[in-house]
Short mmCIF file of C-alpha atoms in Angstrom, two decimals:
data_model
loop_
_atom_site.label_atom_id
_atom_site.label_comp_id
_atom_site.label_asym_id
_atom_site.label_seq_id
_atom_site.Cartn_x
_atom_site.Cartn_y
_atom_site.Cartn_z
CA MET A 28 -0.05 0.02 0.01
CA THR A 29 1.37 3.43 -0.83
CA GLN A 30 2.05 5.58 2.10
CA ALA A 31 2.31 9.43 2.35
CA LEU A 32 5.66 10.99 2.55
CA CYS A 33 5.80 12.70 5.86
CA ILE A 34 7.79 15.82 6.20
CA LEU A 35 8.42 17.67 9.49
CA ILE A 36 10.20 21.03 9.63
CA GLY A 37 11.40 22.68 12.94
CA ALA A 38 12.31 26.39 12.46
CA MET A 39 12.47 29.71 14.36
CA GLY A 40 10.88 32.88 13.81
CA GLY A 41 12.31 34.95 10.90
CA GLU A 42 13.78 31.98 9.21
CA GLY A 43 10.91 31.51 6.58
CA GLY A 44 9.66 28.35 7.80
CA GLY A 45 6.28 29.13 6.41
CA VAL A 46 7.45 30.20 3.05
CA LEU A 47 9.46 26.91 2.77
CA SER A 48 6.15 24.86 3.65
CA ASP A 49 4.54 26.85 1.01
CA TRP A 50 7.15 26.24 -1.75
CA LEU A 51 6.78 22.49 -0.71
CA VAL A 52 2.95 22.42 -1.19
CA ASP A 53 3.21 24.46 -4.33
CA ALA A 54 5.78 22.20 -6.01
CA ALA A 55 3.71 19.04 -5.04
CA MET A 56 0.49 20.60 -6.33
CA GLN A 57 1.99 21.70 -9.62
CA ALA A 58 3.46 17.97 -9.97
CA GLY A 59 0.04 16.58 -9.34
CA PHE A 60 0.55 15.09 -5.98
CA PRO A 61 -2.12 15.34 -3.12
CA VAL A 62 -0.63 17.33 -0.35
CA GLN A 63 -1.69 18.64 2.97
CA SER A 64 0.24 21.20 5.15
CA THR A 65 -0.29 22.24 8.90
CA SER A 66 1.69 24.26 11.37
CA VAL A 67 2.13 24.64 15.12
CA PRO A 68 3.39 28.10 16.30
CA GLY A 69 5.70 28.13 19.24
CA VAL A 70 8.45 30.07 20.91
CA ALA A 71 11.55 28.33 19.34
CA GLN A 72 14.06 27.15 21.94
CA ARG A 73 12.24 28.52 24.74
CA THR A 74 8.86 26.72 25.28
CA GLY A 75 8.51 24.93 22.07
CA ALA A 76 9.46 24.76 18.56
CA THR A 77 7.65 26.37 15.54
CA THR A 78 6.96 23.26 13.49
CA TYR A 79 5.50 22.70 9.98
CA TYR A 80 4.17 19.37 8.90
CA VAL A 81 3.61 18.36 5.27
CA GLU A 82 2.28 15.07 3.81
CA ILE A 83 2.65 14.37 0.17
CA PHE A 84 1.00 11.30 -1.31
CA PRO A 85 3.58 10.18 -3.96
CA GLN A 86 0.81 9.20 -6.50
CA ARG A 87 -0.64 11.57 -8.85
CA ARG A 88 -4.12 12.55 -8.72
CA ALA A 89 -4.68 11.40 -12.44
CA GLU A 90 -3.54 7.90 -11.25
CA LEU A 91 -6.03 7.73 -8.34
CA GLY A 92 -9.16 7.44 -10.43
CA GLY A 93 -11.07 10.14 -8.27
CA ARG A 94 -10.12 8.51 -4.86
CA GLU A 95 -8.81 11.12 -2.30
CA PRO A 96 -6.07 9.94 0.07
CA VAL A 97 -6.52 10.66 3.82
CA LEU A 98 -3.61 12.66 5.19
CA SER A 99 -2.83 13.20 8.92
CA LEU A 100 -2.66 16.75 10.51
CA THR A 101 0.15 15.88 12.91
CA PRO A 102 3.31 13.89 12.97
CA THR A 103 3.78 10.61 14.72
CA ALA A 104 6.91 9.51 16.20
CA GLY A 105 8.69 7.02 14.24
CA GLN A 106 6.84 7.89 11.05
CA VAL A 107 8.62 10.77 9.65
CA ASP A 108 10.41 10.39 6.47
CA LEU A 109 12.20 13.55 6.35
CA MET A 110 12.96 15.82 9.46
CA VAL A 111 14.49 19.11 8.67
CA ALA A 112 15.72 21.44 11.16
CA SER A 113 17.02 25.01 10.77
CA GLU A 114 19.38 24.83 13.79
CA LEU A 115 21.30 22.15 15.70
CA VAL A 116 19.17 22.23 18.87
CA GLU A 117 16.01 22.14 16.83
CA ALA A 118 17.29 18.83 15.41
CA GLY A 119 18.06 17.64 18.95
CA ARG A 120 14.69 18.49 19.92
CA ALA A 121 13.31 16.39 17.13
CA ILE A 122 15.61 13.29 17.90
CA GLN A 123 14.44 13.61 21.54
CA ASN A 124 10.83 13.76 20.64
CA GLY A 125 11.09 10.37 18.75
CA TYR A 126 10.56 11.92 15.12
CA VAL A 127 14.08 10.68 13.85
CA HIS A 128 14.08 6.94 13.47
CA PRO A 129 16.96 4.89 12.30
CA ALA A 130 15.06 2.83 9.89
CA LYS A 131 13.11 5.37 8.29
CA THR A 132 14.14 9.25 8.70
CA LEU A 133 16.53 11.32 6.61
CA LEU A 134 17.71 14.15 8.81
CA ILE A 135 18.78 17.56 7.16
CA ALA A 136 19.90 20.03 9.72
CA SER A 137 21.95 23.10 9.87
CA THR A 138 24.90 22.77 12.43
CA HIS A 139 25.03 26.48 13.46
CA ARG A 140 23.69 27.60 16.92
CA GLU A 141 21.33 30.17 17.98
CA TYR A 142 21.58 30.21 21.67
CA ALA A 143 18.65 29.72 23.87
CA VAL A 144 17.86 32.03 26.85
CA SER A 145 18.76 29.58 29.35
CA GLU A 146 22.35 29.18 27.64
CA LYS A 147 22.79 32.94 27.78
CA ALA A 148 21.62 33.27 31.32
CA ALA A 149 23.98 30.71 32.84
CA MET A 150 26.75 32.29 34.93
CA GLY A 151 29.29 29.82 33.37
CA ASP A 152 29.39 28.43 30.03
CA GLY A 153 25.75 27.18 29.68
CA ARG A 154 26.03 26.17 26.29
CA PHE A 155 24.59 22.66 25.36
CA ASP A 156 27.17 20.28 23.97
CA SER A 157 26.77 20.47 20.18
CA GLU A 158 28.82 17.31 19.73
CA ARG A 159 26.28 15.25 21.60
CA VAL A 160 23.52 16.32 19.20
CA LEU A 161 25.86 15.55 16.16
CA GLN A 162 26.56 12.22 17.51
CA ALA A 163 22.71 11.46 18.24
CA ALA A 164 22.01 12.56 14.57
CA GLN A 165 24.44 10.15 13.11
CA ALA A 166 23.20 7.33 15.28
CA GLN A 167 19.48 7.86 15.29
CA ALA A 168 18.80 8.94 11.68
CA ARG A 169 18.72 6.55 8.71
CA ALA A 170 21.00 9.18 7.00
CA ALA A 171 21.92 12.55 7.81
CA VAL A 172 22.84 15.84 5.88
CA LEU A 173 24.59 18.03 8.39
CA LEU A 174 26.15 21.42 7.41
CA ASP A 175 26.25 24.93 8.46
CA MET A 176 23.29 26.23 6.15
CA ARG A 177 23.14 29.73 7.77
CA ALA A 178 26.72 30.51 6.48
CA LEU A 179 25.78 29.27 2.98
CA ALA A 180 22.68 31.51 3.04
CA GLN A 181 24.96 34.42 4.18
CA GLN A 182 27.43 33.59 1.41
CA HIS A 183 24.57 33.97 -1.16
CA GLY A 184 22.95 36.78 0.27
CA THR A 185 19.57 34.98 1.19
CA VAL A 186 17.68 33.27 4.10
CA ILE A 187 18.28 29.77 5.35
CA ASN A 188 14.85 28.51 4.28
CA THR A 189 16.27 28.54 0.76
CA VAL A 190 19.20 26.71 1.36
CA LEU A 191 17.07 24.02 3.45
CA PHE A 192 14.63 23.64 0.39
CA GLY A 193 17.69 23.08 -1.79
CA ALA A 194 19.06 20.39 0.51
CA MET A 195 15.70 18.59 0.65
CA ALA A 196 15.57 18.74 -3.25
CA GLY A 197 19.15 17.51 -3.40
CA SER A 198 18.69 14.59 -0.94
CA GLY A 199 16.50 12.82 -3.49
CA VAL A 200 13.56 12.23 -1.06
CA LEU A 201 11.17 14.56 -2.55
CA PRO A 202 8.92 12.98 -5.37
CA PHE A 203 9.51 16.04 -7.79
CA SER A 204 12.29 17.47 -9.63
CA ARG A 205 14.82 20.31 -9.10
CA GLU A 206 13.13 22.29 -11.82
CA GLN A 207 9.78 22.08 -10.25
CA CYS A 208 11.16 23.36 -6.94
CA GLU A 209 12.76 26.21 -8.46
CA GLN A 210 9.64 27.10 -10.44
CA ALA A 211 7.78 27.17 -6.93
CA ILE A 212 10.16 29.75 -5.76
CA GLU A 213 9.75 31.77 -8.94
CA ARG A 214 5.93 31.59 -8.68
CA SER A 215 6.23 33.13 -5.00
CA GLY A 216 7.88 36.04 -6.39
CA LYS A 217 9.74 36.75 -3.18
CA ALA A 218 13.54 37.68 -3.55
CA VAL A 219 13.61 35.15 -6.53
CA GLN A 220 17.04 35.51 -7.63
CA ALA A 221 18.67 35.28 -4.14
CA SER A 222 16.37 32.60 -3.22
CA LEU A 223 17.37 30.61 -6.37
CA ARG A 224 21.08 31.12 -5.26
CA GLY A 225 20.57 29.64 -1.93
CA PHE A 226 18.41 26.99 -3.33
CA ALA A 227 21.46 25.85 -5.61
CA ALA A 228 23.94 26.05 -2.95
CA GLY A 229 21.72 23.82 -0.54
CA PHE A 230 21.04 21.27 -3.41
CA GLU A 231 24.63 20.94 -4.35
CA ALA A 232 25.77 20.53 -0.86
CA ALA A 233 23.15 17.95 0.01
CA SER A 234 23.68 16.00 -3.43
CA GLY A 235 27.41 15.71 -2.78
CA ARG A 236 28.61 17.69 -5.94
CA VAL A 237 30.59 19.92 -3.65
CA GLN A 238 31.92 19.93 -0.05
CA ALA A 239 30.20 22.65 1.92
CA SER A 240 32.49 24.80 3.89
CA THR A 241 32.06 27.84 5.87
CA GLN A 242 34.25 30.93 6.35
CA LEU A 243 34.53 29.60 10.17
CA THR A 244 35.88 26.39 9.13
CA GLU A 245 38.33 27.80 6.68
CA ARG A 246 39.79 30.20 9.44
CA LEU A 247 40.21 27.44 11.77
CA GLN A 248 42.41 25.16 9.42
CA GLY A 249 46.03 25.29 9.62
CA THR A 250 48.26 27.80 11.18
CA ASP A 251 47.87 30.66 9.07
CA ARG A 252 46.18 32.73 11.50
CA LEU A 253 49.12 32.31 14.32
CA PRO A 254 51.98 34.81 14.53
CA ALA A 255 55.37 33.24 13.67
CA ARG A 256 56.35 33.20 17.47
CA ALA A 257 53.47 30.98 18.21
CA ARG A 258 53.73 28.37 15.32
CA ALA A 259 56.22 26.19 17.23
CA TRP A 260 53.87 26.07 20.16
CA PRO A 261 51.92 22.76 20.84
CA ALA A 262 49.25 22.21 18.36
CA ALA A 263 46.81 21.90 21.30
CA LEU A 264 47.05 25.65 21.57
CA HIS A 265 46.96 26.92 18.26
CA GLU A 266 43.00 27.28 17.69
CA VAL A 267 42.63 29.12 20.87
CA VAL A 268 45.67 31.26 20.61
CA ALA A 269 45.02 32.29 17.15
CA SER A 270 41.50 33.38 18.09
CA GLY A 271 42.93 35.23 21.14
CA VAL A 272 45.30 37.20 18.80
CA GLU A 273 42.56 38.10 16.44
CA LEU A 274 40.22 39.21 19.34
CA THR A 275 42.99 41.30 21.18
CA THR A 276 44.12 42.97 17.88
CA HIS A 277 40.63 44.03 16.94
CA TYR A 278 39.79 45.06 20.41
CA GLN A 279 43.06 47.22 20.87
CA ASP A 280 45.98 46.79 18.44
CA ALA A 281 48.73 44.41 17.57
CA ARG A 282 50.80 45.54 20.64
CA TYR A 283 47.88 44.35 22.76
CA ALA A 284 48.16 41.04 21.00
CA GLU A 285 51.75 40.78 21.67
CA GLN A 286 50.96 41.54 25.40
CA TYR A 287 48.46 38.55 25.25
CA LEU A 288 51.16 36.22 23.68
CA ASP A 289 53.74 37.25 26.25
CA ALA A 290 51.22 36.11 29.15
CA VAL A 291 50.50 32.78 27.37
CA GLU A 292 54.21 32.29 26.58
CA ARG A 293 55.02 32.92 30.33
CA LEU A 294 52.64 29.97 31.44
CA LEU A 295 53.75 27.71 28.50
CA ASP A 296 57.59 28.15 29.52
CA ALA A 297 56.79 27.40 33.01
CA GLN A 298 54.99 24.24 32.09
CA ARG A 299 57.77 23.35 29.94
CA ARG A 300 60.36 24.01 32.88
CA LEU A 301 58.51 21.47 34.98
CA GLY A 302 58.51 18.81 32.10
CA GLN A 303 54.91 18.73 31.77
CA SER A 304 53.28 17.85 28.40
CA ASP A 305 49.38 18.29 28.96
CA TRP A 306 48.76 21.78 27.96
CA ALA A 307 45.36 22.09 29.40
CA VAL A 308 46.32 24.64 31.89
CA THR A 309 47.99 26.94 29.14
CA ARG A 310 45.11 26.43 26.73
CA GLU A 311 42.21 27.37 29.27
CA ALA A 312 44.26 30.31 30.63
CA ALA A 313 44.66 31.54 27.10
CA ARG A 314 41.14 31.23 26.42
CA TYR A 315 39.82 33.24 29.25
CA LEU A 316 42.84 35.64 29.15
CA ALA A 317 41.72 36.76 25.66
CA LEU A 318 38.23 37.29 26.72
CA TRP A 319 39.23 39.03 30.07
CA MET A 320 41.75 41.50 28.17
CA CYS A 321 38.77 42.45 25.97
CA TYR A 322 36.56 43.69 28.77
CA GLU A 323 33.43 45.75 27.70
CA ASP A 324 33.48 49.44 28.26
CA VAL A 325 31.83 52.11 26.42
CA VAL A 326 34.57 52.26 23.79
CA ARG A 327 33.87 48.64 23.15
CA VAL A 328 30.42 49.07 22.90
CA ALA A 329 30.62 51.72 20.28
CA GLN A 330 33.14 49.63 18.50
CA LEU A 331 30.80 46.74 18.18
CA LYS A 332 27.75 48.96 17.30
CA THR A 333 29.69 50.43 14.37
CA ARG A 334 31.10 47.45 12.73
CA ARG A 335 30.09 46.86 9.18
CA GLU A 336 29.03 43.29 9.91
CA ARG A 337 26.73 44.46 12.73
CA LEU A 338 25.00 46.93 10.48
CA GLU A 339 24.58 44.50 7.71
CA ARG A 340 23.17 41.86 10.16
CA VAL A 341 20.70 44.46 11.57
CA ARG A 342 19.52 45.04 7.84
CA ARG A 343 19.26 41.36 7.25
CA GLU A 344 17.41 40.55 10.49
CA VAL A 345 14.55 43.18 9.63
CA GLY A 346 14.36 42.08 6.00
CA ALA A 347 15.52 45.42 4.59
CA LYS A 348 16.09 45.77 0.91
CA PRO A 349 19.18 47.56 -0.38
CA SER A 350 17.20 50.40 -1.40
CA ASP A 351 15.27 50.80 2.00
CA ALA A 352 15.90 53.41 4.38
CA LEU A 353 16.49 51.82 7.78
CA ARG A 354 15.94 53.94 11.00
CA THR A 355 18.20 52.60 13.80
CA THR A 356 18.17 53.99 17.33
CA GLU A 357 20.78 52.89 19.71
CA TYR A 358 20.16 53.02 23.69
CA LEU A 359 23.04 53.87 25.92
CA LYS A 360 22.92 54.33 29.66
CA PRO A 361 26.45 55.25 30.90
CA GLY A 362 26.99 55.58 34.57
CA ILE A 363 29.65 57.22 36.57
CA ASP A 364 31.68 54.14 36.54
CA GLU A 365 31.93 53.96 32.87
CA ILE A 366 32.85 57.58 32.67
CA ALA A 367 35.50 56.98 35.28
CA SER A 368 36.92 54.05 33.57
CA LEU A 369 38.41 56.18 30.90
CA LEU A 370 39.92 58.75 32.89
CA PRO A 371 43.50 58.56 34.40
CA PRO A 372 43.54 56.79 37.81
CA VAL A 373 44.06 59.84 39.77
CA LEU A 374 41.05 61.67 38.19
CA ALA A 375 38.96 58.51 38.40
CA ARG A 376 39.35 58.10 41.98
CA ALA A 377 38.65 61.73 42.66
CA LEU A 378 35.34 61.48 40.58
CA LEU A 379 34.34 58.25 42.33
CA LYS A 380 34.90 59.72 45.80
CA ALA A 381 33.00 62.84 44.96
CA THR A 382 29.99 60.86 43.68
CA GLU A 383 29.97 58.00 46.22
CA GLY A 384 26.67 56.94 47.13
CA ARG A 385 25.13 58.63 44.06
CA ALA A 386 23.44 56.71 41.38
CA TRP A 387 23.70 58.35 38.01
CA HIS A 388 22.65 56.91 34.81
CA ARG A 389 21.61 58.91 31.88
CA GLY A 390 19.75 57.37 29.14
CA LEU A 391 21.00 58.42 25.77
CA LEU A 392 19.10 57.67 22.33
CA VAL A 393 21.49 57.69 19.49
CA ARG A 394 20.20 57.69 15.74
CA THR A 395 23.04 55.75 14.14
CA ASP A 396 21.26 56.09 10.72
CA THR A 397 22.25 59.83 10.93
CA LEU A 398 25.56 61.27 10.18
CA ARG A 399 25.50 62.98 13.41
CA GLY A 400 24.69 59.87 15.54
CA PHE A 401 26.97 57.81 13.84
CA LEU A 402 29.82 59.97 14.44
CA VAL A 403 29.00 60.11 17.93
CA LEU A 404 29.69 56.37 18.26
CA CYS A 405 32.83 56.76 15.87
CA ALA A 406 34.19 59.43 18.51
CA LEU A 407 33.63 56.86 21.38
CA ARG A 408 35.11 54.26 19.50
CA SER A 409 38.22 56.42 18.80
CA PHE A 410 38.77 56.74 22.83
CA LYS A 411 40.36 53.33 22.57
CA VAL A 412 43.84 55.03 21.94
CA PHE A 413 43.39 56.21 25.62
CA ARG A 414 42.39 53.05 27.11
CA ARG A 415 45.86 52.07 28.30
CA HIS A 416 46.01 55.30 30.40
CA GLY A 417 42.40 54.71 31.89
CA PHE A 418 41.47 53.60 35.48
CA ARG A 419 39.74 50.60 34.34
CA TYR A 420 42.70 49.29 32.35
CA ALA A 421 44.85 49.54 35.31
CA GLN A 422 42.44 47.72 37.45
CA GLU A 423 41.85 44.74 34.99
CA GLN A 424 45.61 44.40 34.50
CA ALA A 425 46.35 44.14 38.14
CA ALA A 426 43.67 41.48 38.57
CA ILE A 427 45.00 39.72 35.53
CA GLN A 428 48.59 39.72 36.92
CA ARG A 429 47.31 38.28 40.25
CA TRP A 430 45.40 35.56 38.49
CA LEU A 431 48.37 34.56 36.36
CA ASP A 432 50.77 34.62 39.43
CA ALA A 433 48.21 32.08 41.11
CA ILE A 434 48.21 29.87 38.06
CA GLU A 435 51.93 29.72 37.69
CA SER A 436 52.52 29.08 41.46
CA HIS A 437 50.12 26.14 41.36
CA LEU A 438 51.70 24.56 38.32
CA PRO A 439 53.46 21.93 40.36
CA ASP A 440 49.82 20.61 40.97
CA PRO A 441 48.45 20.76 37.51
CA ALA A 442 44.92 19.94 38.61
CA ALA A 443 44.87 22.75 40.99
CA ALA A 444 46.45 25.14 38.35
CA LEU A 445 43.65 24.12 35.81
CA GLU A 446 41.07 25.01 38.35
CA ILE A 447 42.49 28.43 38.78
CA ALA A 448 42.78 28.94 34.92
CA LEU A 449 39.17 27.86 34.53
CA ALA A 450 38.27 30.33 37.26
CA GLY A 451 39.03 33.21 34.58
CA ASN A 452 35.46 32.48 33.44
CA LEU A 453 34.10 33.94 36.44
CA VAL A 454 34.89 37.64 35.15
CA LYS A 455 32.60 38.58 32.37
CA GLY A 456 30.08 40.95 31.23
CA TYR A 457 29.78 44.65 32.37
CA GLY A 458 28.12 46.56 35.31
CA GLU A 459 27.32 44.46 38.42
CA THR A 460 27.82 41.25 36.71
CA ASN A 461 31.39 41.95 36.07
CA ARG A 462 31.95 43.41 39.62
CA ARG A 463 30.44 40.23 41.05
CA GLY A 464 32.76 38.10 38.85
CA HIS A 465 35.76 40.19 40.21
CA ARG A 466 34.73 39.52 43.76
CA ASN A 467 34.20 35.83 43.20
CA LEU A 468 37.38 35.40 41.64
CA THR A 469 39.30 37.34 44.46
CA ALA A 470 37.46 35.07 47.12
CA LEU A 471 38.76 31.90 45.11
CA LEU A 472 42.30 33.31 44.76
CA ASP A 473 42.42 34.27 48.55
CA ALA A 474 41.34 30.66 49.25
CA ALA A 475 44.00 29.36 46.86
CA GLN A 476 46.93 28.89 49.30
CA PRO A 477 49.83 26.73 48.53
CA GLY A 478 48.71 23.19 48.90
CA THR A 479 45.23 23.80 48.38
CA PRO A 480 43.69 20.61 46.82
CA ALA A 481 42.15 20.92 43.40
CA GLN A 482 38.92 19.41 44.55
CA ARG A 483 38.61 22.35 47.03
CA LEU A 484 39.15 24.87 44.36
CA ARG A 485 36.69 23.21 42.13
CA GLU A 486 34.02 23.31 44.78
CA ILE A 487 34.65 27.07 45.26
CA ARG A 488 34.64 27.71 41.52
CA LEU A 489 31.51 25.80 40.72
CA ALA A 490 29.82 27.48 43.88
CA ALA A 491 30.75 30.81 42.45
CA LEU A 492 29.02 29.85 39.25
CA ALA A 493 25.79 28.42 41.03
CA ASP A 494 23.80 31.65 41.73
CA PRO A 495 24.07 35.31 41.36
CA GLN A 496 23.24 35.95 45.07
CA GLY A 497 26.47 34.09 46.09
CA LYS A 498 24.64 31.97 48.60
CA GLN A 499 26.52 28.80 47.54
CA LEU A 500 29.88 30.65 47.36
CA SER A 501 29.50 31.94 50.99
CA GLY A 502 28.52 28.41 52.16
CA ALA A 503 31.51 26.98 50.41
CA LEU A 504 33.82 29.63 52.01
CA GLY A 505 32.21 29.44 55.43
CA ARG A 506 31.15 33.02 55.40
CA PRO A 507 27.94 34.77 56.10
CA VAL A 508 25.75 35.38 53.30
CA VAL A 509 25.87 38.96 51.86
CA ALA A 510 22.73 41.04 52.63
CA GLN A 511 20.85 41.93 49.87
CA PRO A 512 19.17 45.50 50.09
CA ILE A 513 15.46 46.03 49.74
CA ARG A 514 14.39 49.03 47.61
CA ILE A 515 10.96 50.45 47.89
CA VAL A 516 10.20 52.59 44.93
CA ARG A 517 7.25 55.08 45.29
CA ARG A 518 4.51 54.58 42.73
CA PRO A 519 4.29 57.73 40.51
CA GLN A 520 1.25 59.68 40.90
CA ALA A 521 -1.32 59.57 38.02
#
């Protein structure tokens, strides 16, 4: 008995999942196949996926003699022939829900990540393990087409749904031809040329005619990104150090990157002197050192907001055409700390003392689509030449040196040194989040006396990452919980 082809699509808002479903339905109808489509809206990656379910009866109406097949409105676990996911965690969700079966399902998924709120809100590295999803995809699916389709879409100036449609057609599962799929895109009249480019890229990648590669993959291959002095370092360090050099150079300048390399080389040489060959301590220290050295201040915010890539991404996300005028308003709220951070230490301390106990934050709305507004951010960005002379720079460098000293002093016990290196992850973000991270790291370094077991340092580090109130850290250190003020705000009169 002929059975319907069951296709389930998991997508997120703005990725064109509905348009993709429409293309499928249109191509099937034009080819003469009975087809039915339903969708279930949801908040992708938070309380549920936005899914589109399509059933295509692979026998043309002309051959059915007036009979009408009964098609289902909802997918059934273990009965999906083609599972399509616009992002890796969406693929994982489908696998977890049983829609991917090793004897039946072809899985097509993009390997890029759009991080969920729970991942971003975690105090530590809250990212899901992508490797586990990739392994599950290979194990649970009959066959899998896994590649970074977002990168392909960006390379061809289109949206990811076009690449997904091409991959579906290239997989050979659909009962109609490539030409019929392309005609469906043309009939829709939506960014036809760009959509056809994305479709072709997905088709070629899925059909095995070309090896899909992304800019990120190309950047991570070989030692081309490494400075000459680091190419002789252990291979385990190359990827992290290369990324660190790129980050610190963009953040400040080449001299700042050399400063970063000096610090990494210091730990590497110390490990070599001790005859160690496991470079995990130096690798993790190099990872968090680069992030720490590129701390967020008003200069960094202005730098990021005026990057060409960011401006292009904003236009792409709102679907603006090249001829469209886009109005962009940036919201800034600098405080006294942010202002003091750029001043020389003497002036900064005087300002902080004079304003002690006062909360001052002034909201600023900057129209960066205007010349005046954009130049304001460019002026802020140019202040990075003064960063080395600023109060915040002096504070961060002193804290970094203490952290590096602690790592080096504990190297005879590599496990303890690794815990201190990993503790560099405590310092992140801006404002109160950054200040809390500094306090937590200081508490850990105070407890990291010579001979302190690695397990004890690990307990303190994990406690510091457990909750923003610091309750578990206080318990781990045996100190009273820090009091939290209660602020009562008067309701404004109507």
